[in-house]
CSV table of C-alpha atoms and ligand atoms in Angstrom, one decimal:
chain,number,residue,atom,x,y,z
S,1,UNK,CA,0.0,0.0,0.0
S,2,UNK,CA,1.2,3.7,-0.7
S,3,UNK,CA,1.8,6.3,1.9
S,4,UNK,CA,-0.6,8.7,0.4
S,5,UNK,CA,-3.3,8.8,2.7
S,6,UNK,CA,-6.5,9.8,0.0
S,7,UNK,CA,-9.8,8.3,0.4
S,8,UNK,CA,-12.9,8.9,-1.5
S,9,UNK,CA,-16.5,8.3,0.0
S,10,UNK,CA,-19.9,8.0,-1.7
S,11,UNK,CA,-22.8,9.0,0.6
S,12,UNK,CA,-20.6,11.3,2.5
S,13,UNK,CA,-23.4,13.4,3.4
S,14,UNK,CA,-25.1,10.3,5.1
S,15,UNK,CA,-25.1,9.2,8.6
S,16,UNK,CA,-21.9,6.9,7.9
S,17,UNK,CA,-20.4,9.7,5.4
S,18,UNK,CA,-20.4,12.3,7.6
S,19,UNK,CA,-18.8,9.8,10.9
S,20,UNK,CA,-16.5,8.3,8.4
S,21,UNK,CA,-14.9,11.6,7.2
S,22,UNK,CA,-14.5,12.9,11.0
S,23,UNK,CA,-12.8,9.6,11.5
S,24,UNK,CA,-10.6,9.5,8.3
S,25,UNK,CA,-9.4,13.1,8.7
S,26,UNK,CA,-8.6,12.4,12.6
S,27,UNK,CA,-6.0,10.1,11.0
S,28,UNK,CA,-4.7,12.5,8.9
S,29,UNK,CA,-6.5,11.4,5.8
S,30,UNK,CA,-7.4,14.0,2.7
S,31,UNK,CA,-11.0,13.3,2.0
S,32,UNK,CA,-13.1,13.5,-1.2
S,33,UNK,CA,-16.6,13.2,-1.3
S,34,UNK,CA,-19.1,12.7,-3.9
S,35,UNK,CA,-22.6,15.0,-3.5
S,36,UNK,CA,-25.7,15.4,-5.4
S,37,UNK,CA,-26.2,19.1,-6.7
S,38,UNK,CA,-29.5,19.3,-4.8
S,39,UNK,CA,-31.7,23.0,-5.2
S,40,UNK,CA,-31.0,23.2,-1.3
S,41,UNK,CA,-28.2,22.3,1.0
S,42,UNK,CA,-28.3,18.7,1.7
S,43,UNK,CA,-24.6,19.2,3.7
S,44,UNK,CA,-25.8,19.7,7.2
S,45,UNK,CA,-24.1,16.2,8.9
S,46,UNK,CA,-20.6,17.0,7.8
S,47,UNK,CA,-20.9,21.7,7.5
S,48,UNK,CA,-19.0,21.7,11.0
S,49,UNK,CA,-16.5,19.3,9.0
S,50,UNK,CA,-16.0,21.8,6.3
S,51,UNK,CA,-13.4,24.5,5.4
S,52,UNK,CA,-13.1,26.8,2.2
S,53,UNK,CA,-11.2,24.6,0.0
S,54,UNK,CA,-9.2,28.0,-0.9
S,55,UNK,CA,-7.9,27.9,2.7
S,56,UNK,CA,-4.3,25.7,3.3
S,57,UNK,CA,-6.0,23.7,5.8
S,58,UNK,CA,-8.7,22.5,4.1
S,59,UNK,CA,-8.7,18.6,3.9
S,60,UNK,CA,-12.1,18.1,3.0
S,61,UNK,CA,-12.9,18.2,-0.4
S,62,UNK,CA,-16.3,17.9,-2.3
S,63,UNK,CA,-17.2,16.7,-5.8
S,64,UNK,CA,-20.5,16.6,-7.8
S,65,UNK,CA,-21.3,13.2,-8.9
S,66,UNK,CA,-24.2,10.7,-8.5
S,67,UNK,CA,-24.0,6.7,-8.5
S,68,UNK,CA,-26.4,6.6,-11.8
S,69,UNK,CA,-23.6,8.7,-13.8
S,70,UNK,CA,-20.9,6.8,-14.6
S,71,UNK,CA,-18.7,9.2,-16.9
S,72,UNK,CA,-18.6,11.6,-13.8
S,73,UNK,CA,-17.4,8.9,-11.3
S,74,UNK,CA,-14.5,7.6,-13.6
S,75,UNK,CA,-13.8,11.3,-14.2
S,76,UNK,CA,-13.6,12.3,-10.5
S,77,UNK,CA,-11.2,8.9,-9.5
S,78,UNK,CA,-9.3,10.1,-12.4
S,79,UNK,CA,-8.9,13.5,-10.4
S,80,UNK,CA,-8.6,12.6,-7.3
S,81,UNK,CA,-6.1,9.6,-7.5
S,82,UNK,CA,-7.9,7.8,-3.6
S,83,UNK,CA,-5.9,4.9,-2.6
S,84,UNK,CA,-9.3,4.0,-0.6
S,85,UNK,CA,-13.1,4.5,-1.7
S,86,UNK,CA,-15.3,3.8,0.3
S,87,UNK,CA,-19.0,3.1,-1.3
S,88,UNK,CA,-21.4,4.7,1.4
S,89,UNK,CA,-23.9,6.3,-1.2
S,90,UNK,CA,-27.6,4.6,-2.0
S,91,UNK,CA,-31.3,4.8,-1.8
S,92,UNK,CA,-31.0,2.9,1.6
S,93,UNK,CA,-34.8,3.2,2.7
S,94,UNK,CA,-36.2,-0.5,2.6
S,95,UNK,CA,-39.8,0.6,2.8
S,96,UNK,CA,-39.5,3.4,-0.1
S,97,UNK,CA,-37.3,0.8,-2.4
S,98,UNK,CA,-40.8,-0.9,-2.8
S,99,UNK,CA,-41.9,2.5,-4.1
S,100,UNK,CA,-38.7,2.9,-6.1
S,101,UNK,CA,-37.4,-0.3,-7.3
S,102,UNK,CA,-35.9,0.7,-10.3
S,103,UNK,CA,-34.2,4.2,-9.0
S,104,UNK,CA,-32.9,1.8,-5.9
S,105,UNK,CA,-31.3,-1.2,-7.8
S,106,UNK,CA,-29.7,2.0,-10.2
S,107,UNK,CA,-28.1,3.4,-7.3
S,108,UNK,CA,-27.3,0.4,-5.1
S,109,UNK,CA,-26.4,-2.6,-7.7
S,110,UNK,CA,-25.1,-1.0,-10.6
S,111,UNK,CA,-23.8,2.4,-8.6
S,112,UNK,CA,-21.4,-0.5,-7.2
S,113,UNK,CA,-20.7,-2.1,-10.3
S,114,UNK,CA,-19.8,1.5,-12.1
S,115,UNK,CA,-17.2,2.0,-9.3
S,116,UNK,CA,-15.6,-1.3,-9.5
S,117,UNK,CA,-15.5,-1.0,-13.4
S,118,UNK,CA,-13.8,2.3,-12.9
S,119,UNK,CA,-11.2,0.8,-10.2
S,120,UNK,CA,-10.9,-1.7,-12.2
S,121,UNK,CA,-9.7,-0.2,-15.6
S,122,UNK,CA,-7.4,2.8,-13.3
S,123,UNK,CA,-6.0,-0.3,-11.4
S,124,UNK,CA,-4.9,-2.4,-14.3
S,125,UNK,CA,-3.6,1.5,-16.1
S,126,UNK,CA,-1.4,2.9,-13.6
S,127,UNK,CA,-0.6,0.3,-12.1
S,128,UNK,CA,-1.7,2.1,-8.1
S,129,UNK,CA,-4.0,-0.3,-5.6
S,130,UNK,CA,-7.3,1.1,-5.0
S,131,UNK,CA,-8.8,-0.3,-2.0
S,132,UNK,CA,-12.7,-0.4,-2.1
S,133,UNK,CA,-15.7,-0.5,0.5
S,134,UNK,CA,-18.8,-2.0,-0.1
S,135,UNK,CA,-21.8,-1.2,2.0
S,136,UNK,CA,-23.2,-4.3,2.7
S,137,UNK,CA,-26.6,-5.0,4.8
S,138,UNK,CA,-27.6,-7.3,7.2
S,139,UNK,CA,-31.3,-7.0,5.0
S,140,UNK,CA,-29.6,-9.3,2.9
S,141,UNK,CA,-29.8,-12.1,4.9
S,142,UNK,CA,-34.2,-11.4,5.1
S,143,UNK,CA,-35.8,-14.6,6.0
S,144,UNK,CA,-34.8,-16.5,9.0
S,145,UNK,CA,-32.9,-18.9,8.0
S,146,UNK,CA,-30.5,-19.2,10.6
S,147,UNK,CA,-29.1,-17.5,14.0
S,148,UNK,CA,-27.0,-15.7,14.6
S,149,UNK,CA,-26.2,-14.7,10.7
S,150,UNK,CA,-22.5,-14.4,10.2
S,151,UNK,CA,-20.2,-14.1,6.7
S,152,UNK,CA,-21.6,-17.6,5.8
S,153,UNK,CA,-25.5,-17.4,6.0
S,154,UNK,CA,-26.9,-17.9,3.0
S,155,UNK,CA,-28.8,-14.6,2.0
S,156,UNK,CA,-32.5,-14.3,1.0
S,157,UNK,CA,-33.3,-10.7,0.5
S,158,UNK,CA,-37.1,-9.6,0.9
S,159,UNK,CA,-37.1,-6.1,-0.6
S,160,UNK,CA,-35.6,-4.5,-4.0
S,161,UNK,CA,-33.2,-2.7,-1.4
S,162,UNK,CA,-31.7,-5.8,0.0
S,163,UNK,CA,-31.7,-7.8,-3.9
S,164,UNK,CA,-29.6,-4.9,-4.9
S,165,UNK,CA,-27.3,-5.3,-1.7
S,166,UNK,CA,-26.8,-8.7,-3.0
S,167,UNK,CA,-26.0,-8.3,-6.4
S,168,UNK,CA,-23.4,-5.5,-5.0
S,169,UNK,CA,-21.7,-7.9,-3.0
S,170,UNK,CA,-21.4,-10.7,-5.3
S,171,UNK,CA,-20.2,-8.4,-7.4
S,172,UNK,CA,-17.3,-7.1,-5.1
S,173,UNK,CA,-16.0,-10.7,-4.5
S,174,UNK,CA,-16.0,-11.5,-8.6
S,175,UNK,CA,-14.1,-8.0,-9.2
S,176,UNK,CA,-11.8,-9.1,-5.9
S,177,UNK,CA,-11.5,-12.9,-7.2
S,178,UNK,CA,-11.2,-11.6,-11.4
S,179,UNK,CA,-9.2,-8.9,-11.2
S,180,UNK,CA,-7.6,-9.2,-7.7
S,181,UNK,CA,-8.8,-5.7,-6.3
S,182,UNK,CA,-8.7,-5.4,-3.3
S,183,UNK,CA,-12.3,-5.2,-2.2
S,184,UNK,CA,-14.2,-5.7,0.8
S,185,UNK,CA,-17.9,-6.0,2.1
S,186,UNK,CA,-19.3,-5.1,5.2
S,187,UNK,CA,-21.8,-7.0,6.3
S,188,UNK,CA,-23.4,-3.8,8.6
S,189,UNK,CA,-26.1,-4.7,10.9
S,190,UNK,CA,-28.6,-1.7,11.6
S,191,UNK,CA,-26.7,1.3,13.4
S,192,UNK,CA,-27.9,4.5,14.7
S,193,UNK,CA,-27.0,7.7,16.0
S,194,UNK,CA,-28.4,11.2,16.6
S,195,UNK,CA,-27.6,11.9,12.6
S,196,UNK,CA,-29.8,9.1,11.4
S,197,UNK,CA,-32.1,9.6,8.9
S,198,UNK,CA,-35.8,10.8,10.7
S,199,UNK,CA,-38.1,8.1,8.8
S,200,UNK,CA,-36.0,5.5,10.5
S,201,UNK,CA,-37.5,3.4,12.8
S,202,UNK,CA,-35.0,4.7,16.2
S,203,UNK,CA,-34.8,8.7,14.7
S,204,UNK,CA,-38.4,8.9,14.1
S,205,UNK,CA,-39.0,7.3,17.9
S,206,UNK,CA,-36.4,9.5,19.7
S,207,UNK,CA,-37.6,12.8,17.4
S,208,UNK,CA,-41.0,11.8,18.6
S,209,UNK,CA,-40.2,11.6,21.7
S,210,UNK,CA,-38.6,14.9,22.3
S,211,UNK,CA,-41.5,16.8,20.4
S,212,UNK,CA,-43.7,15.1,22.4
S,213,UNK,CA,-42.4,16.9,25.6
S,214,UNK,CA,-41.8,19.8,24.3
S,215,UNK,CA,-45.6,19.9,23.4
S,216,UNK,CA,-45.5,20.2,19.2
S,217,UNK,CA,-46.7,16.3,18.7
S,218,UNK,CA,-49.6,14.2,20.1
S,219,UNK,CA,-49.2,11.0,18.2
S,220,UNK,CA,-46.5,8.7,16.8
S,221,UNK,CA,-47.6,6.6,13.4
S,222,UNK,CA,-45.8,3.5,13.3
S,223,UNK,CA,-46.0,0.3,11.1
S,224,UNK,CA,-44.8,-2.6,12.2
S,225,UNK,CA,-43.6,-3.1,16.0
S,226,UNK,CA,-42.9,-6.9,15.9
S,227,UNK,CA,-39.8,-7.3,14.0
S,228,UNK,CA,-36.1,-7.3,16.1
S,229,UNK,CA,-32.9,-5.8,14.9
S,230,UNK,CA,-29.6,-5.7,16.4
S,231,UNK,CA,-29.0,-1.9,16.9
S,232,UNK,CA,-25.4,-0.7,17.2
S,233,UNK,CA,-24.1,3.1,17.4
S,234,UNK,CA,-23.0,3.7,13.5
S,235,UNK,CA,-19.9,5.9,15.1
S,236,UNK,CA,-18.3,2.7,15.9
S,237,UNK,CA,-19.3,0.4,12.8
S,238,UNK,CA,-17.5,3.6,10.2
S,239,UNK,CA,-14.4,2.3,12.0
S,240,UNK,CA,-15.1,-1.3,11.2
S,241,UNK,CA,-14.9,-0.2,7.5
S,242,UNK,CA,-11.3,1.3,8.1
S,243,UNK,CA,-10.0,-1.3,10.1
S,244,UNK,CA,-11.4,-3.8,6.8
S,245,UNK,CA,-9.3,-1.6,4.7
S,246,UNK,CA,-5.7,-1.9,6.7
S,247,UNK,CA,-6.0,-5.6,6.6
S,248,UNK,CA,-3.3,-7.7,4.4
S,249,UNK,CA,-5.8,-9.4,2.4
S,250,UNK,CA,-9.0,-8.6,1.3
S,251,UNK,CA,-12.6,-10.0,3.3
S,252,UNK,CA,-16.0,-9.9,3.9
S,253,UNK,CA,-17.0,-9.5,7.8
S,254,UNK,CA,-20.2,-9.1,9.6
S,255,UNK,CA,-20.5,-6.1,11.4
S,256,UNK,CA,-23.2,-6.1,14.5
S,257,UNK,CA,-23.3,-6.2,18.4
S,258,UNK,CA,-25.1,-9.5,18.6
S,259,UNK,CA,-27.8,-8.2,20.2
S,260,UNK,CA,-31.6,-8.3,19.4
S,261,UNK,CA,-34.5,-6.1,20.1
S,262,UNK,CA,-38.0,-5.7,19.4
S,263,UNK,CA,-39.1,-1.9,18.8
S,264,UNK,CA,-41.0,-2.1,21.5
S,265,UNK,CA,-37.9,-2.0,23.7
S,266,UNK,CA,-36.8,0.4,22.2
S,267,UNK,CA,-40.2,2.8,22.7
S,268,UNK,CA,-39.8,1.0,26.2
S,269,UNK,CA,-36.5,3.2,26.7
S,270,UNK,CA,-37.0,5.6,24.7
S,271,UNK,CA,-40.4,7.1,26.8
S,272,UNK,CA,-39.8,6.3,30.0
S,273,UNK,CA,-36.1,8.0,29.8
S,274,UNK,CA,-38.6,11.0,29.6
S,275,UNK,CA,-41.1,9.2,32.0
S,276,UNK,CA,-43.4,8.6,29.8
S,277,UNK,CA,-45.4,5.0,28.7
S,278,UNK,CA,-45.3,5.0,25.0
S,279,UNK,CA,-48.6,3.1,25.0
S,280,UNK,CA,-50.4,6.4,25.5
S,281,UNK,CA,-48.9,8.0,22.1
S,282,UNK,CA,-48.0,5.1,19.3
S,283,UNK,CA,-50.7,4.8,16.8
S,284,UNK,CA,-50.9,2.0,13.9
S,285,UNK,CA,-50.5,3.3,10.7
S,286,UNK,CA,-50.7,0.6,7.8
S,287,UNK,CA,-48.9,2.7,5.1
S,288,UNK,CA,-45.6,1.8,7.0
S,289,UNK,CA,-45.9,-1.3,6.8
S,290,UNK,CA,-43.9,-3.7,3.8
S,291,UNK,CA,-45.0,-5.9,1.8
S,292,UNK,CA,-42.3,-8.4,3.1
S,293,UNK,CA,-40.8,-7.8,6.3
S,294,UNK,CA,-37.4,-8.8,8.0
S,295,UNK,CA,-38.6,-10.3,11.1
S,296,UNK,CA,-35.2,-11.1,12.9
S,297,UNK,CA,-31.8,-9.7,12.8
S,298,UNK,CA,-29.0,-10.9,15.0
S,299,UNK,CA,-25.4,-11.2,13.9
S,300,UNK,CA,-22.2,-12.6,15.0
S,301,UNK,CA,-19.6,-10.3,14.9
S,302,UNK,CA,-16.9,-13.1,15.9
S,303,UNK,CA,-14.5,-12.7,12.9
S,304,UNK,CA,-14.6,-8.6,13.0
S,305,UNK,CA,-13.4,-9.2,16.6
S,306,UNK,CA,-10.9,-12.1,15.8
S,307,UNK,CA,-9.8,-11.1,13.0
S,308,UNK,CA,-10.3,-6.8,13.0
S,309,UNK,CA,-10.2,-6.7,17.0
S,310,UNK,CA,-13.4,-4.4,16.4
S,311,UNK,CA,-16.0,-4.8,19.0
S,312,UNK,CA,-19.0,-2.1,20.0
S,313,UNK,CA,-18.5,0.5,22.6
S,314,UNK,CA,-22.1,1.6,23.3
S,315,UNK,CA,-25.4,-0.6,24.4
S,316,UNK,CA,-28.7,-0.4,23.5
S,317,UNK,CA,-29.8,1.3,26.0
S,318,UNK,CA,-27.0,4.0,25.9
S,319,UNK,CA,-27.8,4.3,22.6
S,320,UNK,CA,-31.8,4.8,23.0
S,321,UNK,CA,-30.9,7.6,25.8
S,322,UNK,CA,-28.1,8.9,23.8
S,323,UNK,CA,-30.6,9.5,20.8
S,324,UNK,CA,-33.4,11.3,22.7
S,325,UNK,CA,-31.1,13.4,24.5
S,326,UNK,CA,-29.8,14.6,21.1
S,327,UNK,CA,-33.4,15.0,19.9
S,328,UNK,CA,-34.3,16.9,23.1
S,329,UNK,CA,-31.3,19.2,22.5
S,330,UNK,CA,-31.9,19.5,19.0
S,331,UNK,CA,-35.3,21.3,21.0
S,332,UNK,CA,-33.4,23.2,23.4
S,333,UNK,CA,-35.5,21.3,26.0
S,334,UNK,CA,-33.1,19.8,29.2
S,335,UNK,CA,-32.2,15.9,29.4
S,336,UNK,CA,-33.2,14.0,32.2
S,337,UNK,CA,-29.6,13.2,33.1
S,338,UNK,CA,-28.0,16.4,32.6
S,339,UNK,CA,-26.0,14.9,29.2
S,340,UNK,CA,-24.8,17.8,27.0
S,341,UNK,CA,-24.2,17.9,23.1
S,342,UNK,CA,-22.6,14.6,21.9
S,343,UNK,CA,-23.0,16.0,18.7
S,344,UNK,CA,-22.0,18.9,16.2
S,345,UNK,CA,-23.7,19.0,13.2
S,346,UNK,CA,-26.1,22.3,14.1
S,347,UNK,CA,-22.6,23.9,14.8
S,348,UNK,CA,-22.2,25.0,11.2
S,349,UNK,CA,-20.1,27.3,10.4
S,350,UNK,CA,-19.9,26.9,6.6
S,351,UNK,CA,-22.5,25.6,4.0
S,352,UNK,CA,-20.2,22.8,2.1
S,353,UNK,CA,-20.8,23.7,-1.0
S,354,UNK,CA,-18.5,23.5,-4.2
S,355,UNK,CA,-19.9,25.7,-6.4
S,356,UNK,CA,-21.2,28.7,-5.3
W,401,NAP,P1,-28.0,7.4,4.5
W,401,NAP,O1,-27.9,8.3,5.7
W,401,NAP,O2,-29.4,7.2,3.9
W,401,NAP,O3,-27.0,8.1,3.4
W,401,NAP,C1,-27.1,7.7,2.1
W,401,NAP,C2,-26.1,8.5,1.3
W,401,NAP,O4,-26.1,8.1,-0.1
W,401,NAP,C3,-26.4,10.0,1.3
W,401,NAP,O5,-25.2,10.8,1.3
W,401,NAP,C4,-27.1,10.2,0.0
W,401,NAP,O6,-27.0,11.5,-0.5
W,401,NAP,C5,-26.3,9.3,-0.9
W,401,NAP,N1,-27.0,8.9,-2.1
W,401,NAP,C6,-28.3,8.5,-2.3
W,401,NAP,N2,-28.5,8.3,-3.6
W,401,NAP,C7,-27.4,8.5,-4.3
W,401,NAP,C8,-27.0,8.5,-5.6
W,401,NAP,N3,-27.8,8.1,-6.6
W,401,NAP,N4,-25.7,8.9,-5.9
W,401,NAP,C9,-24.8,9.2,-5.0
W,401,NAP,N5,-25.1,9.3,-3.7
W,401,NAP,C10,-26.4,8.9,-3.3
W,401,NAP,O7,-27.4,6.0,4.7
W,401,NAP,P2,-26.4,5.5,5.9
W,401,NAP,O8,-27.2,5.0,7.1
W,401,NAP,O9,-25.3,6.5,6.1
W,401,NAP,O10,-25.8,4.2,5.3
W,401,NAP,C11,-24.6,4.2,4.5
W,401,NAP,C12,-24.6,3.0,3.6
W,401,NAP,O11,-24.6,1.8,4.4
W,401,NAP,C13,-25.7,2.8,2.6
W,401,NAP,O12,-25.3,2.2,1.5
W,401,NAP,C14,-26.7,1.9,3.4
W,401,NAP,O13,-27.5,1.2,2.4
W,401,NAP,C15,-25.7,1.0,4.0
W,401,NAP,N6,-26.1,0.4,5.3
W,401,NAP,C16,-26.6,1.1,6.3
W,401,NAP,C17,-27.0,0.6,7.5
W,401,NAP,C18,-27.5,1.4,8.7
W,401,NAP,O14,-28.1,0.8,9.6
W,401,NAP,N7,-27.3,2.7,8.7
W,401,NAP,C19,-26.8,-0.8,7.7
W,401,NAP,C20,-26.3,-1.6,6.6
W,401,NAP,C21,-25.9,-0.9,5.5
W,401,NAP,P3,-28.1,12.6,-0.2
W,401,NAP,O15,-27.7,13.2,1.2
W,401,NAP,O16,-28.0,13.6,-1.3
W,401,NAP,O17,-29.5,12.0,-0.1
W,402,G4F,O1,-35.6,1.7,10.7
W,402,G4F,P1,-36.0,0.8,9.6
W,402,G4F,O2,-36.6,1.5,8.4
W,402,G4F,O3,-34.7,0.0,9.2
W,402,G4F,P2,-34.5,-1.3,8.3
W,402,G4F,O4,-35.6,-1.6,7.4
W,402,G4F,O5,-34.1,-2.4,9.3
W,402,G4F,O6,-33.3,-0.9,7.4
W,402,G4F,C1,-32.1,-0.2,7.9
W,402,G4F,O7,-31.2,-1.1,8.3
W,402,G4F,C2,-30.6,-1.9,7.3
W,402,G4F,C3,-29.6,-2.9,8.0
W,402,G4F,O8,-30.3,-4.0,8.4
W,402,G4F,C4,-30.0,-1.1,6.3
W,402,G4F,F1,-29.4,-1.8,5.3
W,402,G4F,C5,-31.0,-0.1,5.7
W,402,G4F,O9,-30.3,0.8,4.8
W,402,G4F,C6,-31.6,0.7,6.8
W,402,G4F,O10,-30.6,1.5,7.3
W,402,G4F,O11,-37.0,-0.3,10.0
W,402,G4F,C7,-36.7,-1.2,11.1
W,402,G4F,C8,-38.0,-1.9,11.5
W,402,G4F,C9,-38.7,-2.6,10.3
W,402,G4F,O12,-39.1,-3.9,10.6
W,402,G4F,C10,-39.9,-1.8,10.0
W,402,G4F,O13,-41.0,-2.5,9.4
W,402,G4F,O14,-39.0,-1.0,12.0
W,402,G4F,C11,-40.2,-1.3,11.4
W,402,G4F,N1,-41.1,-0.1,11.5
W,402,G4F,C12,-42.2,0.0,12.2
W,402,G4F,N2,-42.8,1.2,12.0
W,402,G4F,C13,-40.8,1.1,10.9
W,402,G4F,C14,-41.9,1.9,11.2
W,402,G4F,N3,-39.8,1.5,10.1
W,402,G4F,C15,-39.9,2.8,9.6
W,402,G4F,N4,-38.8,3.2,8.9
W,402,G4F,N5,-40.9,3.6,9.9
W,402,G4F,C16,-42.0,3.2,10.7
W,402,G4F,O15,-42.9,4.0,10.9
């Protein structure tokens, strides 16, 4: 591997894009990041991240592109010359990819395959390793068809989301096993954080929650409160993707805190850290429902810790509390335990923006 210490993210204004860059640029990486022009700034989880690119300092650096245009990602590894990408970006909503499907397996199937193609061709031309990312889902193991699921559970994905996850991954281990790239999947189980997306199960809970007690909300719609996942903190899984990347040789590892919950645990947490009973506020709403569900997650995370010496730092319940007190904060209302800001991201001091 090189010295040069350049790494290029898709989805770096996601949840994971915005952790990952904090993380990279902590170890002295130069980050590039790939946004969507958007008609309004869509840069809020990584603005406190950001400097004018003008300035000497800046280490951050931002790049127009989407995963459905393939010139423009050849075109920007061209530029930027990353000896790591790491393939964040997608339509990662299960629920819409069943309003989507065709926008979703664009994005999340052949997005991937239009990166490895490009590494692929700059690889065997200069000659310089590019080591690649892959996002992979625990939604791609779907039906039950063994616990806990680890690297070799066969998948059987339920959703167009999780059929494109799979056809990303296979992918990744033909263009490792073809071409020997260096390429990786994570297997991620489902991890949260203050920066999650709100029409996620856990954001839209702990956002709830706080608008509840500040007054602005009556009633929480939810869909389906049956199914268990095995919640980690995402701040911790971004550096599972690092530590995947400094490896010797290239593998696929399963990613989770194996732990399961239902979501009613979670509301259990989640309300009564504010003392209240969520019974008295959730409301069934049918259009959340899917027309296949996941109804169990769990994963085994024994070769990330063998192998990586990853393991979680946060439990379930930390997490819960540690999302409503950012939601409450987000309010300006006080947290039952005196916790302050964990989080930056309405610190912003610039808009990122590369074109202005
Ligand atoms: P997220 O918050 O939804 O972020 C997705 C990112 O992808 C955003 O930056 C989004 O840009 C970008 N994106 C969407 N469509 C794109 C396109 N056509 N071209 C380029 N970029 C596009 O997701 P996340 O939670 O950070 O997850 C990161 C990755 O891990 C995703 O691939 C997800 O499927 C996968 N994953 C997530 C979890 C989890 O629990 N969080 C678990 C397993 C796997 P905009 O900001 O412009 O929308
Ligand atoms: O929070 P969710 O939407 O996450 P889901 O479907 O597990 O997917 C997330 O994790 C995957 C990893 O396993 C990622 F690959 C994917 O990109 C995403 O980050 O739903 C969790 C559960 C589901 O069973 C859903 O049916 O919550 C149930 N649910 C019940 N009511 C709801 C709602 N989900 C959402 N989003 N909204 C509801 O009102």
């Amino acid at each position: 591997m090189s010295g040069r210490k350049v790494a290029l993210i898709t989805g770096i204004t996601g949840q994971d894009g915005s952790y990952l860059s904090e993380f990279l640029l902590d170890q002295g990486y130069e980050v590039h990041g790939i946004i969507r022009r958007t008609s309004t700034f869509n840069t809020d989880r990584i603005d406190h991240i950001y400097i004018d690119p003008h300035s000497p300092d800046a280490k951050l650096f931002l790049h127009y592109g989407d995963l459905t245009d393939g010139t423009t990602l050849r075109r920007i590894l061209e530029e930027v010359k990353p000896v790591e990408i790491y393939n964040l970006g997608a339509q990662s909503h299960v629920r819409v990819s069943f309003d989507s499907p065709e926008y979703t397996v664009d994005s999340v199937a052949m997005g991937a395959l239009r990166i490895l193609e490009a590494v692929r061709d700059y690889q065997q031309r200069t000659g310089i390793e590019v080591r690649f990312y892959q996002a992979g889902s625990s939604e791609m193991f779907g039906k039950v068809i063994e616990v806990p699921q680890k690297e070799t559970t066969p998948f059987y994905p339920r959703s167009p989301y999780s059929c494109a996850k799979v056809y990303a991954h296979w992918q990744t281990i033909n263009y490792r096993e073809s071409y020997d790239l260096f390429a990786c999947n994570g297997i991620l189980f489902n991890h949260e954080s203050p920066r999650r997306g709100e029409t996620f199960v856990t954001r839209k809970i702990t956002r709830a929650v706080a608008r509840i007690v500040e007054g602005t909300q009556k009633k929480l719609y939810l869909g389906n409160l049956d199914s268990k996942r095995d919640w980690g903190y995402a701040k911790d899984y971004v550096k599972a993707m690092w530590m995947m990347l400094q490896q010797e040789q290239p593998d696929d590892y399963v990613v989770a805190t194996g732990e399961t919950y239902e979501i009613k645990e979670f509301l259990d947490i989640a309300f009564s850290h504010v003392n209240l009973d969520w019974h008295d506020y959730v409301a069934f709403d049918p259009r959340y429902l899917r027309p296949a569900e996941v109804d169990l997650l769990i994963g085994d995370p024994t070769k990330a810790k063998q192998k990586l010496g990853w393991s979680p730092s946060v439990t379930f319940e930390e997490l819960v509390k540690l999302m409503v007190n950012a939601d409450l904060i987000n309010l300006n209302l006080p947290t039952p335990d005196g916790s302050q800001r964990e989080d930056n991201t309405l610190n912003r001091r610039n808009f990122a923006t590369i074109v202005d």
